[in-house]
CSV table of C-alpha atoms in Angstrom, one decimal:
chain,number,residue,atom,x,y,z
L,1,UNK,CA,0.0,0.0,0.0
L,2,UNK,CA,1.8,3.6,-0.9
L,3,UNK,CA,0.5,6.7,0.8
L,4,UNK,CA,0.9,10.5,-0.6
L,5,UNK,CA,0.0,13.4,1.0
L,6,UNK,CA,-1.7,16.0,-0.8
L,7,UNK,CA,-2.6,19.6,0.5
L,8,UNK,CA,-6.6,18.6,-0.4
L,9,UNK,CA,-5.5,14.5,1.7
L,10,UNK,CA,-4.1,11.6,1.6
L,11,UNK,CA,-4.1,9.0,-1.3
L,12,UNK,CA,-3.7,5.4,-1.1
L,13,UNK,CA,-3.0,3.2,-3.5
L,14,UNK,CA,-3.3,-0.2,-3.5
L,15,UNK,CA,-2.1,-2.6,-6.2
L,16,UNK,CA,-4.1,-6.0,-7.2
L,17,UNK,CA,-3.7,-8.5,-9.9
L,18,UNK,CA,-2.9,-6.1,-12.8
L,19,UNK,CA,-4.6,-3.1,-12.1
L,20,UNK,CA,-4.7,-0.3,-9.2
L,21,UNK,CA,-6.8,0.2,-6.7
L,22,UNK,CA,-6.7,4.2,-5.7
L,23,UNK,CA,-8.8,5.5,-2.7
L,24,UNK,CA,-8.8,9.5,-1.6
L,25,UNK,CA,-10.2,12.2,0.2
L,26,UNK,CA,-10.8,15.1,-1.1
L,27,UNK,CA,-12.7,18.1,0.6
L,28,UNK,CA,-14.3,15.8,2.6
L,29,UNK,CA,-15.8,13.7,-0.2
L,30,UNK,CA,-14.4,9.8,0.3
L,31,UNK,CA,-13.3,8.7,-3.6
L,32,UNK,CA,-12.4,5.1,-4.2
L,33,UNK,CA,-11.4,3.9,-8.1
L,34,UNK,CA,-11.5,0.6,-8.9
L,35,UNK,CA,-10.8,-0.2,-12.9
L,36,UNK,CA,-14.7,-0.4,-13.1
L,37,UNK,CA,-16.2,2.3,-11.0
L,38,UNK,CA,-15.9,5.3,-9.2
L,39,UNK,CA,-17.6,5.7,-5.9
L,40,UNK,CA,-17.7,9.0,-4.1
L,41,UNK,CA,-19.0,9.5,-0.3
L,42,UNK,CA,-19.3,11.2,2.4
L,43,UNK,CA,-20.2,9.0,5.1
L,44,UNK,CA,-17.4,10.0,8.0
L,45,UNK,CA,-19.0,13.7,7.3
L,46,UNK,CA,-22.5,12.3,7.6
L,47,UNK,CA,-21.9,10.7,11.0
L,48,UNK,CA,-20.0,12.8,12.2
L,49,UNK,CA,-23.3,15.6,12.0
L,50,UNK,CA,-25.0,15.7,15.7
L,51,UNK,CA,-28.6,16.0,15.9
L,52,UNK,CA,-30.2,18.7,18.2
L,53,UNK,CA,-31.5,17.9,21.4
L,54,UNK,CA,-35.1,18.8,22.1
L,55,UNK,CA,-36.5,19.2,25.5
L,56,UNK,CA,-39.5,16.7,25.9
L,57,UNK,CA,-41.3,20.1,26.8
L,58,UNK,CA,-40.8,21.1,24.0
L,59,UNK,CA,-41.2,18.2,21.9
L,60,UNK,CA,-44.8,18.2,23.2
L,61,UNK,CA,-45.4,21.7,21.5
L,62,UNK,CA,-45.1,20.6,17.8
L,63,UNK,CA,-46.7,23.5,16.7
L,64,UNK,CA,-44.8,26.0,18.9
L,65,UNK,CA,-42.2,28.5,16.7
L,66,UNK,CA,-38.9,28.2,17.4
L,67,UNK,CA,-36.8,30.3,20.2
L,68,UNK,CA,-33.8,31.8,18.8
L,69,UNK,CA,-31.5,29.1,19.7
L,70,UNK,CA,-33.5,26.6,18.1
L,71,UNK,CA,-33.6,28.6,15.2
L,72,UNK,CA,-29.5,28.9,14.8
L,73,UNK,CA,-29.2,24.8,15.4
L,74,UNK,CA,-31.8,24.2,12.9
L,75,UNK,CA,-30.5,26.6,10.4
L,76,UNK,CA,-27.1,24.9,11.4
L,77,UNK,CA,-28.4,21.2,10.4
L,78,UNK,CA,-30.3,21.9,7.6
L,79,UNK,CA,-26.9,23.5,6.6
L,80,UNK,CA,-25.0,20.3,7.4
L,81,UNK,CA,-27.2,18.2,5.7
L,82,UNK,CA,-27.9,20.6,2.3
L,83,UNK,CA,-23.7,19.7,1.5
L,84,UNK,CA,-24.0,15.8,1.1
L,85,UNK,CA,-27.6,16.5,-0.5
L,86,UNK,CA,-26.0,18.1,-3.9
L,87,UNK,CA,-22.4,16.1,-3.5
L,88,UNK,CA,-23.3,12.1,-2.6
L,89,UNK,CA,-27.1,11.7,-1.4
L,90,UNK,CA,-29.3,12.9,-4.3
L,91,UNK,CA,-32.1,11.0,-1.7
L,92,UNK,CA,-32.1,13.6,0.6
L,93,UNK,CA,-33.0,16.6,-1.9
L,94,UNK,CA,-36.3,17.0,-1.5
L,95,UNK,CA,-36.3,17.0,2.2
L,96,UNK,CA,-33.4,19.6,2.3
L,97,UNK,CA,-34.8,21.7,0.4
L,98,UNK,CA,-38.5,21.7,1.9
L,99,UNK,CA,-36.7,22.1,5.5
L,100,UNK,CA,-34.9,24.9,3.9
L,101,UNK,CA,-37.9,26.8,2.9
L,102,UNK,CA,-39.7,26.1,6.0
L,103,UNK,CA,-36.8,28.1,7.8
L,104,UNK,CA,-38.4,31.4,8.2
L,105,UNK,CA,-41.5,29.9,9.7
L,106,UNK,CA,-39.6,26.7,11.3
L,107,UNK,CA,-42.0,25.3,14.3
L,108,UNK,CA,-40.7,22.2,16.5
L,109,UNK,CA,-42.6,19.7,14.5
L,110,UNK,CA,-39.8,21.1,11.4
L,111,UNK,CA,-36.6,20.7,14.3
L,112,UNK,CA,-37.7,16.7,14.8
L,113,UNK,CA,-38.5,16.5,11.0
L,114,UNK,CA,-34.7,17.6,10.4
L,115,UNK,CA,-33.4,15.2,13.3
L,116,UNK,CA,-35.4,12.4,11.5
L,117,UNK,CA,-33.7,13.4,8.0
L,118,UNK,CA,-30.8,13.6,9.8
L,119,UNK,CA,-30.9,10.2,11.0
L,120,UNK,CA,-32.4,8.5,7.3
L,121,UNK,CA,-29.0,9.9,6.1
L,122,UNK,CA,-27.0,8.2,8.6
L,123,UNK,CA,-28.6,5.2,7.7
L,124,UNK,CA,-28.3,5.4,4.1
L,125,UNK,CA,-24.3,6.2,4.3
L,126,UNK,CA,-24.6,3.1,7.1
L,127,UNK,CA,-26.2,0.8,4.0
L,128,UNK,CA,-23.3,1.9,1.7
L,129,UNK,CA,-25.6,4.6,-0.1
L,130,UNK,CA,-23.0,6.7,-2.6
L,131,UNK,CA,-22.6,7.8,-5.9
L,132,UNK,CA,-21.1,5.3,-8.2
L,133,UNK,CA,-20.4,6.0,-12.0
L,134,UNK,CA,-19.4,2.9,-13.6
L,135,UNK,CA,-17.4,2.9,-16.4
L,136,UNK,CA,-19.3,2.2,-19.9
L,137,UNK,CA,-18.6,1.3,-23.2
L,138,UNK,CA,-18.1,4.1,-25.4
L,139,UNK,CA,-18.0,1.4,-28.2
L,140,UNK,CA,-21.7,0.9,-27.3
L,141,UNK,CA,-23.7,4.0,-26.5
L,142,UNK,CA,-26.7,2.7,-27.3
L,143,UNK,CA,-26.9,1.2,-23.7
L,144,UNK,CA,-26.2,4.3,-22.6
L,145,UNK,CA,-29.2,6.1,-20.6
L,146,UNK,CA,-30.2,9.0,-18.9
L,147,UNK,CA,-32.3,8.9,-15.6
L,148,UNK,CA,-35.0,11.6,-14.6
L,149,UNK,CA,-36.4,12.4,-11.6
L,150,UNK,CA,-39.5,14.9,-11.1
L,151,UNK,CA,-41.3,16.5,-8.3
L,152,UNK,CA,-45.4,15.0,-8.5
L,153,UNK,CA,-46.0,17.4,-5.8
L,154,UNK,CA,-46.9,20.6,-7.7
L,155,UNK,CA,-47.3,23.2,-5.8
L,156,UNK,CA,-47.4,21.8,-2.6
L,157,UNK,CA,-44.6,23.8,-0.8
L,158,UNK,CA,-44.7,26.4,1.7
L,159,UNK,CA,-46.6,29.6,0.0
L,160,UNK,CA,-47.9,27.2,-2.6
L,161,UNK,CA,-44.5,26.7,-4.2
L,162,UNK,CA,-42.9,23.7,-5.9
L,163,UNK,CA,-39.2,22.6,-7.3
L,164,UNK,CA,-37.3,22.6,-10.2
L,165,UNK,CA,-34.2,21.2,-11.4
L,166,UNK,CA,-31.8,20.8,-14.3
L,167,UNK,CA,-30.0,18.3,-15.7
């Protein structure tokens, strides 16, 4: 195994049978090539994010708004979680970004909704959940395909709002 350090982190290379092995970090993203895949995660980040506590007093007043250090921690995890929502864990998009709009209106019942997103996440990174781009044939593009995803929830957002998104 040979080890270089990098001012982004340290990559390790591993040889087997004929071809490398290479596995990185890189601004907090975990890369690992193989000769037929990339896989990128970010599951020692997604672990590492602590939920908030909640008073059961509190927890007991889902409809109460949210004092002003409530506020800060929720803004604080919905922060946390938007970062491996666009870079690994396309899963968790829609919830990011609903909790995101919710923020200038947050109530408890939003503060245990991002805890419980929170939580899905570590359990997907837990189940090996990542993004893997395998390599493909550029001899046969005709197996290539492109995947779409859509919001069926039109206008069902705070204010009557929806999502959009590119590709």
């Amino acid at each position: 195994s040979r080890r270089r350090h990098t001012r982004y982190g340290t990559v390790t290379g591993v040889q087997t049978c004929a071809l490398p092995i290479y596995s990185f970090t890189v601004l907090g993203r975990e890369v690992k090539q193989t000769p037929d895949m990339i896989e990128v995660s970010q599951e020692k980040y997604v672990r590492g994010i602590k939920p908030v506590y909640i008073p059961a007093v509190r927890r007991r007043q889902p409809d109460a708004p949210l004092l002003a250090q409530e506020q800060t921690a929720y803004n604080s995890l919905v922060a946390q979680l938007a970062w491996p929502a666009r870079s690994t864990l396309p899963g968790l998009c829609f919830d990011v970004s609903d909790l995101q709009q919710r923020s200038r209106s947050a109530k408890i019942s939003d503060l245990v909704r991002c805890n419980t997103v929170l939580r899905y996440a570590q359990t997907m990174v837990q189940r090996g959940v990542c993004l893997r781009f395998k390599k493909f044939d550029v001899e046969n593009l005709e197996k290539l395909a492109v995947g779409i995803v859509h919001d069926a929830s039109f206008g069902n957002q705070p204010g009557e709002g929806s999502q959009q998104g590119y590709l």
